[in-house]
Coordinates of C-alpha atoms and ligand atoms in Angstrom, one line a residue:
X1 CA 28.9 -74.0 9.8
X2 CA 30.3 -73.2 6.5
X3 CA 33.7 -74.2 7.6
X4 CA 32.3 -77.2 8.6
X5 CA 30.5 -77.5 5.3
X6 CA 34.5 -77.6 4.0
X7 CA 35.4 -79.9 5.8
X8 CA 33.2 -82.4 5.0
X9 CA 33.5 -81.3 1.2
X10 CA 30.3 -80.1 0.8
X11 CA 30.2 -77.1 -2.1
X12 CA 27.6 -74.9 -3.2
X13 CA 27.0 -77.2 -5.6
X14 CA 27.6 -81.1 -5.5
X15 CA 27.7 -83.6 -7.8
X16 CA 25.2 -86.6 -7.1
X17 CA 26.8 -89.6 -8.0
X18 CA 30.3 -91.4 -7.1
X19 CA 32.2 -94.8 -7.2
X20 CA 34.5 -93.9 -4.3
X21 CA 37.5 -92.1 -3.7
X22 CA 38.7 -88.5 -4.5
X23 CA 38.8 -89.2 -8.4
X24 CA 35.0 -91.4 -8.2
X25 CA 32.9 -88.2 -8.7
X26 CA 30.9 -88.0 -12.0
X27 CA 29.9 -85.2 -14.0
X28 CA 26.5 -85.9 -13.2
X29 CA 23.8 -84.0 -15.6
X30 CA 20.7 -85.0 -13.9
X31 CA 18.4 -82.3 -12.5
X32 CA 19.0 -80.0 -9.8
X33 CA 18.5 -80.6 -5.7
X34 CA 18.6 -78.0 -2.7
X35 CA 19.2 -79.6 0.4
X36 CA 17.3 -77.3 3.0
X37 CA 18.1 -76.8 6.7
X38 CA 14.7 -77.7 8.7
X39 CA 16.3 -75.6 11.2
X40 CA 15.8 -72.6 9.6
X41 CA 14.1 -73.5 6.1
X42 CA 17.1 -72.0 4.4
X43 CA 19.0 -73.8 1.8
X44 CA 22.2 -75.4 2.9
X45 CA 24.1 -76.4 -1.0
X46 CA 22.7 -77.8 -4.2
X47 CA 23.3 -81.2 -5.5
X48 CA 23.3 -82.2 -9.0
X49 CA 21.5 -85.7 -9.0
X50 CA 22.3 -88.6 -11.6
X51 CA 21.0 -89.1 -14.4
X52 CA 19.9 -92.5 -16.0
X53 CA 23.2 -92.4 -17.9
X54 CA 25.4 -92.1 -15.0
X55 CA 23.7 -94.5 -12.7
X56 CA 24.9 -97.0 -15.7
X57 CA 27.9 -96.0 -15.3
X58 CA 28.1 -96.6 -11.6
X59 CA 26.5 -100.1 -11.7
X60 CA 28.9 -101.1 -14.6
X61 CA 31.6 -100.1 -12.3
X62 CA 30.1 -101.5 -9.6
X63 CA 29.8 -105.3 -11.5
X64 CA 33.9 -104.6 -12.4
X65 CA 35.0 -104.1 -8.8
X66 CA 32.9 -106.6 -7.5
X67 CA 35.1 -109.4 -9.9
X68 CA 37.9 -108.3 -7.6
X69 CA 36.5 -107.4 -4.1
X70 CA 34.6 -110.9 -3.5
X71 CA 38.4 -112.8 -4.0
X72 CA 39.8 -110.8 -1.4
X73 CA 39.9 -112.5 1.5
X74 CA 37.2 -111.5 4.1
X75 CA 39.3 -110.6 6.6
X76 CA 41.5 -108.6 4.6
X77 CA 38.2 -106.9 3.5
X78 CA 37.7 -106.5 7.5
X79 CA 40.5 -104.4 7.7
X80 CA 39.3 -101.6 5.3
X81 CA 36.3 -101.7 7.1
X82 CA 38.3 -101.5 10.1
X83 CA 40.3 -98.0 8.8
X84 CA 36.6 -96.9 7.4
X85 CA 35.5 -97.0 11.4
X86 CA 38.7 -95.1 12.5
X87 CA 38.7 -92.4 9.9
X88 CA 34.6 -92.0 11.0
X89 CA 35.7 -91.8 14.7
X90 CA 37.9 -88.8 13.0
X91 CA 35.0 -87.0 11.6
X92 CA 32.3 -87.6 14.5
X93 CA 31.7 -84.2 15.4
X94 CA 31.6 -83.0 12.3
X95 CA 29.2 -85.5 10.7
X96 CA 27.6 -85.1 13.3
X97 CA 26.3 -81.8 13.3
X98 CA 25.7 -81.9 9.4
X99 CA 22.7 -84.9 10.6
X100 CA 21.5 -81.9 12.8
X101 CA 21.7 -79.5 10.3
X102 CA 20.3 -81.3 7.5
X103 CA 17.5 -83.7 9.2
X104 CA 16.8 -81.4 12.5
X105 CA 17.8 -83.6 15.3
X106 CA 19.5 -82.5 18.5
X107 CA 23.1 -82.7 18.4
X108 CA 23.9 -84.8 20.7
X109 CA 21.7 -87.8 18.3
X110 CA 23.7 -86.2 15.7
X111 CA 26.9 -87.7 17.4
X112 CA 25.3 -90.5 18.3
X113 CA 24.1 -91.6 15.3
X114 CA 27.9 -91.4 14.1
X115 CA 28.9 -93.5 16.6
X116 CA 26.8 -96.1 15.7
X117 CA 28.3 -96.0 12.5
X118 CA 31.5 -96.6 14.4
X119 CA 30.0 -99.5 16.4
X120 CA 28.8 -101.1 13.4
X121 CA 32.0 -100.8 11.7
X122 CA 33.9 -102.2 14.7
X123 CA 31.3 -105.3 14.7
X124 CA 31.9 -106.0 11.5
X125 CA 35.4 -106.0 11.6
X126 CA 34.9 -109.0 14.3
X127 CA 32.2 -110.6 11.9
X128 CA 35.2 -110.5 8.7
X129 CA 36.8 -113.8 10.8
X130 CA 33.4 -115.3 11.7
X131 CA 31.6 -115.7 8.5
X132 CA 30.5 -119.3 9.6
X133 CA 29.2 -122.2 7.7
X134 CA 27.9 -125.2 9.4
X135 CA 29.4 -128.8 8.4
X136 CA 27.2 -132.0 8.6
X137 CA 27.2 -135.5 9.2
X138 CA 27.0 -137.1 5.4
X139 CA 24.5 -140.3 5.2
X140 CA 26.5 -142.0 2.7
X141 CA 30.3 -143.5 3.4
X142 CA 33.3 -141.2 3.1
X143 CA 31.4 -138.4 2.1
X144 CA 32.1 -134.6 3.8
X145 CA 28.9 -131.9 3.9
X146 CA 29.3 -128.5 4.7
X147 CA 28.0 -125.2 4.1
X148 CA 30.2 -122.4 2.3
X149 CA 28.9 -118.1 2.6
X150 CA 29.8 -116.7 -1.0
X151 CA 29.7 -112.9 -1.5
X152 CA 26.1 -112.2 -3.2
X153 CA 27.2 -108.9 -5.6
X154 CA 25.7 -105.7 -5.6
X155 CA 24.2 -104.1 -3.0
X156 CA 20.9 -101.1 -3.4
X157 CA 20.6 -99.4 -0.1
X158 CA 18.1 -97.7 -0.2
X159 CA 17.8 -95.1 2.8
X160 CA 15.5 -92.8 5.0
X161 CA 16.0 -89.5 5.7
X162 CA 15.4 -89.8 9.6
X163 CA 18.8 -92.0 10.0
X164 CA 20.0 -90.5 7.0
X165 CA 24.0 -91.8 7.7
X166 CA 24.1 -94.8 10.0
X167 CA 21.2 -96.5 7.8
X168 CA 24.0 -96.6 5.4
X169 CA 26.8 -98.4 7.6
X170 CA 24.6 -101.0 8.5
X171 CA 24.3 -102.3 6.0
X172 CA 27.5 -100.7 3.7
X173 CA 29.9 -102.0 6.2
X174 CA 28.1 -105.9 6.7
X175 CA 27.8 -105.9 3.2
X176 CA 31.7 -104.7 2.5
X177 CA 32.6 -107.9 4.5
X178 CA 30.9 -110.0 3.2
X179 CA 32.3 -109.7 -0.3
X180 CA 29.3 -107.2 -1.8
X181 CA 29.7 -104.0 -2.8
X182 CA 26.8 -101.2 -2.2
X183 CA 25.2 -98.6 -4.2
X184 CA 23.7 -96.3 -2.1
X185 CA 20.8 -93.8 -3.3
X186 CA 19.9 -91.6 0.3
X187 CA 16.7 -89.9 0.9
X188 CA 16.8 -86.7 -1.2
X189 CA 16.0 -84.7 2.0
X190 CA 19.2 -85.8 3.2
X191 CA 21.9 -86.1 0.0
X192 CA 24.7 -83.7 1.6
X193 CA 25.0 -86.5 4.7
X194 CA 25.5 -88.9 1.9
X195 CA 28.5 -87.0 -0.2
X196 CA 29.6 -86.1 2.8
X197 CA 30.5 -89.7 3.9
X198 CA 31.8 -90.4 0.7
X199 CA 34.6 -87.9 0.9
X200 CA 34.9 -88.8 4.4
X201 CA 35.6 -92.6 3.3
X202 CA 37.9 -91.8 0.7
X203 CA 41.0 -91.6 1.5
X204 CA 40.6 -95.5 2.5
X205 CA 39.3 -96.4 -0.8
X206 CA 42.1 -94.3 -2.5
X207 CA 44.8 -96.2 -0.6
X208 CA 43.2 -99.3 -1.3
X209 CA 42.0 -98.9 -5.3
X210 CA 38.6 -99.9 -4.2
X211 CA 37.3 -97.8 -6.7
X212 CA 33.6 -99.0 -7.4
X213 CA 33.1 -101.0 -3.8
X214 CA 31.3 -98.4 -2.1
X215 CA 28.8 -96.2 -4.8
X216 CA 26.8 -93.2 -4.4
X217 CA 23.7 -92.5 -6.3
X218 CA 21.4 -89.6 -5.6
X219 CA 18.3 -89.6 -7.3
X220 CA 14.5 -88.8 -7.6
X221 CA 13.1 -92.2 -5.5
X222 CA 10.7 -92.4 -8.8
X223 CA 13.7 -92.7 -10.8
X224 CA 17.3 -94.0 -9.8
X225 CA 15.4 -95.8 -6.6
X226 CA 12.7 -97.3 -9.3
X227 CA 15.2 -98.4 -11.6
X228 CA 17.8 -99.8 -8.8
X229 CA 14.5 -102.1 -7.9
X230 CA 13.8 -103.4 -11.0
X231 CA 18.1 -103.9 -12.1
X232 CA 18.7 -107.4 -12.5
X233 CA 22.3 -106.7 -11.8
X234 CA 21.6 -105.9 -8.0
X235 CA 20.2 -109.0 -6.3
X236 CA 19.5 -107.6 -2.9
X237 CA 18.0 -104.1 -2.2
X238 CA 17.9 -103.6 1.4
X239 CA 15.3 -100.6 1.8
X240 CA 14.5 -98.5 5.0
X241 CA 11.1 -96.3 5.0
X242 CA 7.9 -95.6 4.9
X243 CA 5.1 -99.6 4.6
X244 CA 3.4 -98.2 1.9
X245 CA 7.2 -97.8 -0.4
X246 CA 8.0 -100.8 1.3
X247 CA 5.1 -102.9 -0.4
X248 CA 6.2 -101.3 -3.9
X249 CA 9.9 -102.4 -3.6
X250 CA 8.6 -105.6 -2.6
X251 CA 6.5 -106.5 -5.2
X252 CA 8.9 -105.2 -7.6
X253 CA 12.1 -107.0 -6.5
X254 CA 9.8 -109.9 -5.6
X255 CA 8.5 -109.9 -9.7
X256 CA 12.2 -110.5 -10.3
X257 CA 12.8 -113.0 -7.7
X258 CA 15.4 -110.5 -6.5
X259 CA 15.8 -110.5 -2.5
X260 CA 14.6 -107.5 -0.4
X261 CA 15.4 -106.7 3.2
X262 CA 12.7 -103.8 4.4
X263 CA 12.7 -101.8 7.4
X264 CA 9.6 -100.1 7.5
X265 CA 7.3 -98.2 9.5
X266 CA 6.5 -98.9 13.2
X267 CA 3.7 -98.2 15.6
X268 CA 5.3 -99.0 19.1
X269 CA 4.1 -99.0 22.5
X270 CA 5.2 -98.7 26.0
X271 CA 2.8 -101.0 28.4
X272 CA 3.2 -99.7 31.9
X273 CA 1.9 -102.1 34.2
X274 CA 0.3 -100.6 38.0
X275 CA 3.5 -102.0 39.5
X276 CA 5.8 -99.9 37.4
X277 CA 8.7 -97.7 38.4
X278 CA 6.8 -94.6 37.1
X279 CA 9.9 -92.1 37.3
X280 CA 11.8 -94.6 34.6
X281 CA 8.7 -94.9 32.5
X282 CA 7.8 -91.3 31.9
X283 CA 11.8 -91.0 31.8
X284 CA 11.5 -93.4 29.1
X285 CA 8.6 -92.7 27.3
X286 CA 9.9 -88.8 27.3
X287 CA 13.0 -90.2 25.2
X288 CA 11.0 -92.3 22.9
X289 CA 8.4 -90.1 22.4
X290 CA 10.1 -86.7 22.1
X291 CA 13.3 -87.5 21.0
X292 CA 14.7 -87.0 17.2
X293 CA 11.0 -84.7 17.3
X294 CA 8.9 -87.7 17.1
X295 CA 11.2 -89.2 13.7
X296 CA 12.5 -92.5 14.9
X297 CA 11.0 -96.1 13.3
X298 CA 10.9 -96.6 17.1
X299 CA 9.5 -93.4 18.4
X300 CA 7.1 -94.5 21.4
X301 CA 3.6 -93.9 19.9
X302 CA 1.3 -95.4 22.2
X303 CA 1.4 -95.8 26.0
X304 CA -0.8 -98.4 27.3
X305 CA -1.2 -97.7 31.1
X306 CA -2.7 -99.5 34.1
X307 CA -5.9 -97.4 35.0
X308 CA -4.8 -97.3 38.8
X309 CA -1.7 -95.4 37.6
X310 CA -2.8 -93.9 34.9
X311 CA -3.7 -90.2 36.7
X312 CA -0.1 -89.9 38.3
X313 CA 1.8 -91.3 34.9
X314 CA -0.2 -88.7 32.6
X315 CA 0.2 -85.8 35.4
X316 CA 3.7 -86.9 35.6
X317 CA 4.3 -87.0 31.9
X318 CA 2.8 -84.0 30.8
X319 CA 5.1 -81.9 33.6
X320 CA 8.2 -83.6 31.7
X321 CA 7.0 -82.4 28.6
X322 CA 6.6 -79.1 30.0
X323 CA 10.1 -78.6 30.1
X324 CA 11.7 -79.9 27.3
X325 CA 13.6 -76.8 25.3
X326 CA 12.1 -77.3 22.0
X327 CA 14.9 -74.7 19.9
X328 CA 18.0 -74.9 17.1
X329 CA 18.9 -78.3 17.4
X330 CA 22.9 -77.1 16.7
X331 CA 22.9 -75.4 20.2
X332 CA 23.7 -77.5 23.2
X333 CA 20.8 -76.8 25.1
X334 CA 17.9 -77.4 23.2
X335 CA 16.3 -81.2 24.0
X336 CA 13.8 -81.1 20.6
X337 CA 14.8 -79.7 17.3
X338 CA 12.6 -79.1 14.7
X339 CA 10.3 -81.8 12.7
X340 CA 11.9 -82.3 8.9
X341 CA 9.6 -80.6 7.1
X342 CA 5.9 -78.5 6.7
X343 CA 4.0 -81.5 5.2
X344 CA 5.1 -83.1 8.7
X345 CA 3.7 -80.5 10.8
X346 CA 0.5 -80.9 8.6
X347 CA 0.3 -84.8 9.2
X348 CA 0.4 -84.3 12.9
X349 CA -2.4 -81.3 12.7
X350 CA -4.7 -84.0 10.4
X351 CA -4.0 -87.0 12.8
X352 CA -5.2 -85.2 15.6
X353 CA -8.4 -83.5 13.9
X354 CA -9.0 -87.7 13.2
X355 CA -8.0 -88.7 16.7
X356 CA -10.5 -85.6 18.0
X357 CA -13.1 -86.5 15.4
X358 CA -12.9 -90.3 16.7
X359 CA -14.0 -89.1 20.4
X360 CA -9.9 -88.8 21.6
X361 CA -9.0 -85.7 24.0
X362 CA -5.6 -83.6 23.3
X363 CA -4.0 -83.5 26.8
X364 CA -0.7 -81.6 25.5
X365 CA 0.9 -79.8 22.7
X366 CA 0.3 -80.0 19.0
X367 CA 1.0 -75.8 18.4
X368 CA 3.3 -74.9 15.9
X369 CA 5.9 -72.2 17.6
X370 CA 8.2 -70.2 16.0
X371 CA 12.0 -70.2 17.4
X372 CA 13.6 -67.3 17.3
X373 CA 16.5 -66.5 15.0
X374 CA 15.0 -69.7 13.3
X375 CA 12.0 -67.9 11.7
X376 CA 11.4 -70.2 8.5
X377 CA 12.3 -73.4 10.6
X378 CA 9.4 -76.7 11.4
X379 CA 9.2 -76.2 14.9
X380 CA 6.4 -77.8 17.0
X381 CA 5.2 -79.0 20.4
X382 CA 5.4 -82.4 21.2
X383 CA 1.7 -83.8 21.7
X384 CA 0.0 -86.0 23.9
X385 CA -3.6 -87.0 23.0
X386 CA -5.9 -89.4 25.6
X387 CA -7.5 -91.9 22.6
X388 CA -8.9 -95.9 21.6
X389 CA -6.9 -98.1 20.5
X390 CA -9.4 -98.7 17.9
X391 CA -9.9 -95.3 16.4
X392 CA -8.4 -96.3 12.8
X393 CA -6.2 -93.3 12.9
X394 CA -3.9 -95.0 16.2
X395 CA -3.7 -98.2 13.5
X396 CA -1.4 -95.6 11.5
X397 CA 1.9 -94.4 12.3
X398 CA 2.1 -90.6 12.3
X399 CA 5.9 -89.6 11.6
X400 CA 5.9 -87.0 14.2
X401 CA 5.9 -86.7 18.0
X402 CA 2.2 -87.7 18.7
X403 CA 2.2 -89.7 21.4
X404 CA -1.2 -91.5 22.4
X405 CA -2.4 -92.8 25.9
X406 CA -4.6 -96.2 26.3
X407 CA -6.4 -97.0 29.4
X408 CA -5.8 -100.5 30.0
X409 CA -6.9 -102.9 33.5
X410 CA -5.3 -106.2 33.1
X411 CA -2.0 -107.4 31.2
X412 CA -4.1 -109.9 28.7
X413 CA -6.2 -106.7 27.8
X414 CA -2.8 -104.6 27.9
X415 CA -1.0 -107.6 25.5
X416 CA -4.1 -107.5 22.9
X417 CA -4.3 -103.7 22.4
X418 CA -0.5 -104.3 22.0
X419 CA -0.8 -106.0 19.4
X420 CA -4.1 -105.0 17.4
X421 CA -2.3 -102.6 15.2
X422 CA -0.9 -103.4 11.5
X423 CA 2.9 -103.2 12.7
X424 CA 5.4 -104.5 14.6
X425 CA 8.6 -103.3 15.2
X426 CA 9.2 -102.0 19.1
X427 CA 7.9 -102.8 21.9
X428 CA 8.2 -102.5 25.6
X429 CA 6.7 -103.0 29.2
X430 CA 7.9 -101.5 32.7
X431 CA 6.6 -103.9 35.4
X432 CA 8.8 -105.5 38.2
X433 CA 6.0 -108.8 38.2
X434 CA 8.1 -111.1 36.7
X435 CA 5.0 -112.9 35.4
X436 CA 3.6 -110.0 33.7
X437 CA 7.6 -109.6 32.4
X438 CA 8.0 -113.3 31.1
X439 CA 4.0 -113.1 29.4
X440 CA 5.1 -110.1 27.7
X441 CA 8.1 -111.6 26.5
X442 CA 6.5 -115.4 25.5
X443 CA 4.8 -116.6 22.4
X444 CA 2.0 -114.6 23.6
X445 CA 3.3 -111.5 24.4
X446 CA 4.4 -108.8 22.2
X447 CA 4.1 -109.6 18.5
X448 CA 7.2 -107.4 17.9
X449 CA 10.8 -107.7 16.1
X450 CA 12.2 -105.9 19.7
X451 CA 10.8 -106.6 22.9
X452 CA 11.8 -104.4 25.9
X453 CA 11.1 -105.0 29.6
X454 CA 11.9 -101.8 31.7
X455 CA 13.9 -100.2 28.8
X456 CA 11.8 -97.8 26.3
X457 CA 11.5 -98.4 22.5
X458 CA 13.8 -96.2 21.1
X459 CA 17.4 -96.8 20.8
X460 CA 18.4 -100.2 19.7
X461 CA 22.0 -101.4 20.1
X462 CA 23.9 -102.4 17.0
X463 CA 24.7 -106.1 18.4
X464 CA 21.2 -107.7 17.9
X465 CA 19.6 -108.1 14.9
X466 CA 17.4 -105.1 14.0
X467 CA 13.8 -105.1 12.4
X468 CA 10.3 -105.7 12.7
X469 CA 7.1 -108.2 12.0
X470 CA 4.0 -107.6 10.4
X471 CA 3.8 -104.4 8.3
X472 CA 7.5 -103.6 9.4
X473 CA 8.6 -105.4 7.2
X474 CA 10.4 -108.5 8.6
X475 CA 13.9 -107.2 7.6
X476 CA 16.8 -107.8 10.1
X477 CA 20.1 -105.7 9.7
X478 CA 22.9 -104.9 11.7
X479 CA 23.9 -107.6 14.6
X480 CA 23.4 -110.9 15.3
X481 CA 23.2 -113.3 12.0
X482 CA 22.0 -110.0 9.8
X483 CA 25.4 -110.7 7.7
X484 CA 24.4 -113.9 6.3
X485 CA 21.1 -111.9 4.1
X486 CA 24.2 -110.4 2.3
X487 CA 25.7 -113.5 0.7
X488 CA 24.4 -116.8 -0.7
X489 CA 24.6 -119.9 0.9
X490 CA 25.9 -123.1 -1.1
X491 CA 25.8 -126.5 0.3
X492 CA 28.8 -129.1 -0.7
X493 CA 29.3 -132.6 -0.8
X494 CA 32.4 -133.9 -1.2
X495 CA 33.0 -137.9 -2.0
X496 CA 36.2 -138.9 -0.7
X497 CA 35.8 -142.7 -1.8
X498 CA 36.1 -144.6 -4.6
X499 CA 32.5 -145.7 -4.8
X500 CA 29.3 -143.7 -5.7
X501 CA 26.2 -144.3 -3.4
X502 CA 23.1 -142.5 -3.5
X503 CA 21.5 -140.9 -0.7
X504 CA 18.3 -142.6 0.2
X505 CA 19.7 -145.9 -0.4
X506 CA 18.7 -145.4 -3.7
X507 CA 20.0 -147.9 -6.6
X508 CA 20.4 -146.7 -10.2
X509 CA 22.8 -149.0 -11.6
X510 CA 22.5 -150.1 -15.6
X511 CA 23.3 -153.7 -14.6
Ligands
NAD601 P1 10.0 -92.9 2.4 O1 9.3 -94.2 2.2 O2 9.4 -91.6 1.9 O3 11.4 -93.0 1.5 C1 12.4 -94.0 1.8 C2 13.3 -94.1 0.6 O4 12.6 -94.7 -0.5 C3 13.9 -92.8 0.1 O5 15.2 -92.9 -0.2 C4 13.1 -92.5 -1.2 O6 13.7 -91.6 -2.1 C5 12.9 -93.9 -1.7 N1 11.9 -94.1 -2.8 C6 10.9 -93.3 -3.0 N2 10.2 -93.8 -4.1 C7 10.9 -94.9 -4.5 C8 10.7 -95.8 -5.6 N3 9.7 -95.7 -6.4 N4 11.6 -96.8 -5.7 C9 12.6 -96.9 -4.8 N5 12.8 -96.1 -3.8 C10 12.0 -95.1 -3.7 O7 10.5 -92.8 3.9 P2 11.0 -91.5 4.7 O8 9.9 -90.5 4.9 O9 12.3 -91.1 4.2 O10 11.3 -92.2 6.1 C11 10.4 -92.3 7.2 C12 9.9 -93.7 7.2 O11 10.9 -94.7 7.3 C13 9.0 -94.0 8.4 O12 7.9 -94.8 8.1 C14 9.9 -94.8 9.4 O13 9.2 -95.6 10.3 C15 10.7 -95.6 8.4 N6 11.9 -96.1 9.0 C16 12.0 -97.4 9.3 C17 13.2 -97.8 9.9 C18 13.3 -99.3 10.4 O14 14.4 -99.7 10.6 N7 12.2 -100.0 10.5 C19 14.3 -97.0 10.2 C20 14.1 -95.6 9.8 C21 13.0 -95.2 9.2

């Protein structure tokens, strides 16, 4: 690992802050941070975060290079983003297995998640010639309207530590295109993926002089993330996490009439309807529910099952998780790594002590387990509990692989417990009655920003637009029309006569 380590330029100790390139690192002098392994609890390298001081010094160069980056032509700007993805494509395995190492997950969503920074790269390479504006029909003679996309400025991403790198590319690589330029201030449970992508990215920005387009800030969230959200220099902050943050960084950008895209917290659900294929549900529901430990925004958290096929699913579903190899996420093998931390581990215990309290039944799972040769690592077993959808403590999401199961014996009843929870981010149903499908999928189906039908909840492409309703936020990033959240919109008229009418027929004439 340590070679590794090297390779990605991770030292014993790291500096916290950087404009971009191999000469963008600062001096940083804030206080001290030790990234640790959940793996094994050890510590992986220390990182010296920024100071107040040198996150001014990042945003002034940050306002400098944006003078210069939003004139160069967007598909000229496409191109760098277009070496960023190749040199990534380089460093997949790598990067890869410092996301295991540093946030737990298995290795091969380690990878993955690199490739979607790859994807996203590649789309927005596409979307660098396709930043459309619409052109309309004037009312008044010789008179041309259209609609020009402007670059918008600075950038705050402000990122999880569950998709602690591709988070990032969403929105670093839209934004790039677009004109903006990012400061990016990473969860500080996951700050060596951050550098690490930084000196990944930098020989592009060396051979481009784009010192100051792509930032790094690492920072105490009370500190550099507080003071990115209040900065009148940054006009957008695009923050993933948890709905309660969410609500702070929205009231505080909102205070400055500042815009905010936020990707927060889901509760999602799986209906399965007594027609479903039941082998590619409780395949399904094993990946969403189990997979990255329980840690996704679109971890399965509910299953809401048909009682005539409830017995067989829940028999079904409990032997699958019977044999997933829960173990060191680095090593090939193991199917669940370890959760990210203790206070996890403790937020699972609590929720079901409230689920139990609330009359609910643990059918699986829930121990803590030691893994051996990773003694001081978060390791437990994926849980299954039989519950209410109205026990307050299934209104909450648990970030942690609790999964619950809901009796349900008709779709309108299946739709309404769907929906009767705060958020709204995933959601599927695995039916083959193509009226239960199309209901599910109508303006009174699911309530939800994603809406599956015989595909789980987890594990979104990057080509549609990505978010949630209700308490997830409403954000959108990625695919689809995401890019236009990342500039401002003017709308010109152009009089190509010699005469000046009004619209609405209006006179104001002196004479
Ligand atoms: P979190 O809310 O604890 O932290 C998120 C980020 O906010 C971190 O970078 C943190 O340092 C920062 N922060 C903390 N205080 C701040 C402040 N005062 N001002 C500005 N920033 C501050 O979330 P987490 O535990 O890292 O991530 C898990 C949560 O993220 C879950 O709720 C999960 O559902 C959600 N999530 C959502 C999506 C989505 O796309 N909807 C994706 C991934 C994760």
């Amino acid at each position: 690992m340590n070679a590794i380590l090297a390779k990605l330029g991770i030292g014993e100790v790291n500096s916290g802050a950087t404009t971009g390139g191999r000469n963008g690192w600062l001096e940083t002098s804030g206080s001290e941070l030790v990234s640790i392994s959940p793996i094994d609890g050890k510590p992986i390298a220390k990182v010296i975060q920024a100071s107040a001081d040198d996150y001014q010094i990042v945003i002034e160069k940050a306002r400098a290079a944006f003078e210069k980056w939003r004139m160069v032509p967007a598909p000229v700007r496409g191109q760098v983003v277009r070496e960023i993805g190749d040199i990534l494509r380089e460093y997949k395995d790598p990067l890869g297995q410092l996301v295991t190492l540093e946030m737990g997950k298995i290795m091969a969503e380690g990878r993955g998640e690199v490739q979607e920074m790859i994807d996203i790269a590649d789309f927005a390479v596409g979307q660098s010639r396709m930043l459309y504006g619409l052109a309309m029909h004037s009312e008044r003679p010789r008179h041309r309207m259209y609609e020009q996309w402007h670059p918008l400025g600075i950038v705050g991403v402000i990122t999880a530590y569950n998709f602690p790198v591709s988070v990032w590319s969403w929105n670093a690589l839209i934004a790039a295109v677009c004109g903006d330029i990012t400061v990016w201030k990473p969860s500080s449970i996951t700050p060596l993926t951050a550098i690490a992508v930084q000196h990944i990215i930098a020989p592009v920005i060396d051979r481009h002089g784009l010192d100051g387009v792509f930032n790094l800030v690492i920072g105490k969230g009370g500190e550099v993330g507080e003071t990115m959200i209040q900065d009148r220099r940054i006009p957008l902050i695009s923050m993933t996490g948890s709905t309660a943050m969410g609500i702070h960084i929205a009231e505080a950008v909102g205070r400055r009439l500042g815009r905010s895209i936020l990707e927060l917290g889901g509760n999602n659900a799986i209906i399965v309807a007594e027609d479903a294929d039941l082998d590619m549900a409780v395949r399904a529901t094993l990946f969403g529910a189990v997979g990255t430990a329980g840690q996704r925004c679109t971890t399965t958290r509910r299953i809401i099952v048909h009682r005539a096929v409830k017995p067989t699913f829940v028999e079904r579903l409990v032997a699958a998780y019977g044999q997933v190899r829960i173990g060191n996420p680095l090593e090939e093998g193991s199917l669940m790594g370890p959760v990210v931390d203790g206070a996890t581990i403790e937020s699972l215990e609590k929720a079901i002590a409230a689920a139990k309290a609330s009359g609910g039944r643990l059918l699986y799972g829930g121990r803590r387990i030691t893994v051996s040769g990773c003694e001081g690592g978060y390791y437990v077993e994926p849980a299954i509990m039989e519950v209410q959808n109205e026990y307050p403590i299934v209104k909450e999401e648990t970030f942690a692989p609790l999964l619950y199961i809901i009796e349900c014996s008709h779709i309108d009843e299946a739709i309404a417990k769907h929906n009767d929870v705060p958020q709204g981010l995933s959601s599927a149903i695995f039916t083959k009655n193509m009226h239960y499908q199309e209901q599910f999928l109508s303006p009174i189906g699911s309530d939800c920003g994603i809406a599956n039908v015989n595909i789980g909840t987890s594990g979104a492409e990057i080509g549609g637009a990505f978010g949630g309703e209700k308490e997830t936020g409403g954000g959108r990033e990625s695919g689809s029309d995401a890019w236009k959240q990342y500039m401002r919109r003017q709308t010109t008229t152009i009089n190509w006569g010699h005469e000046l009418p009004l619209a609405q027929g209006i006179r104001f004439d002196a004479d």
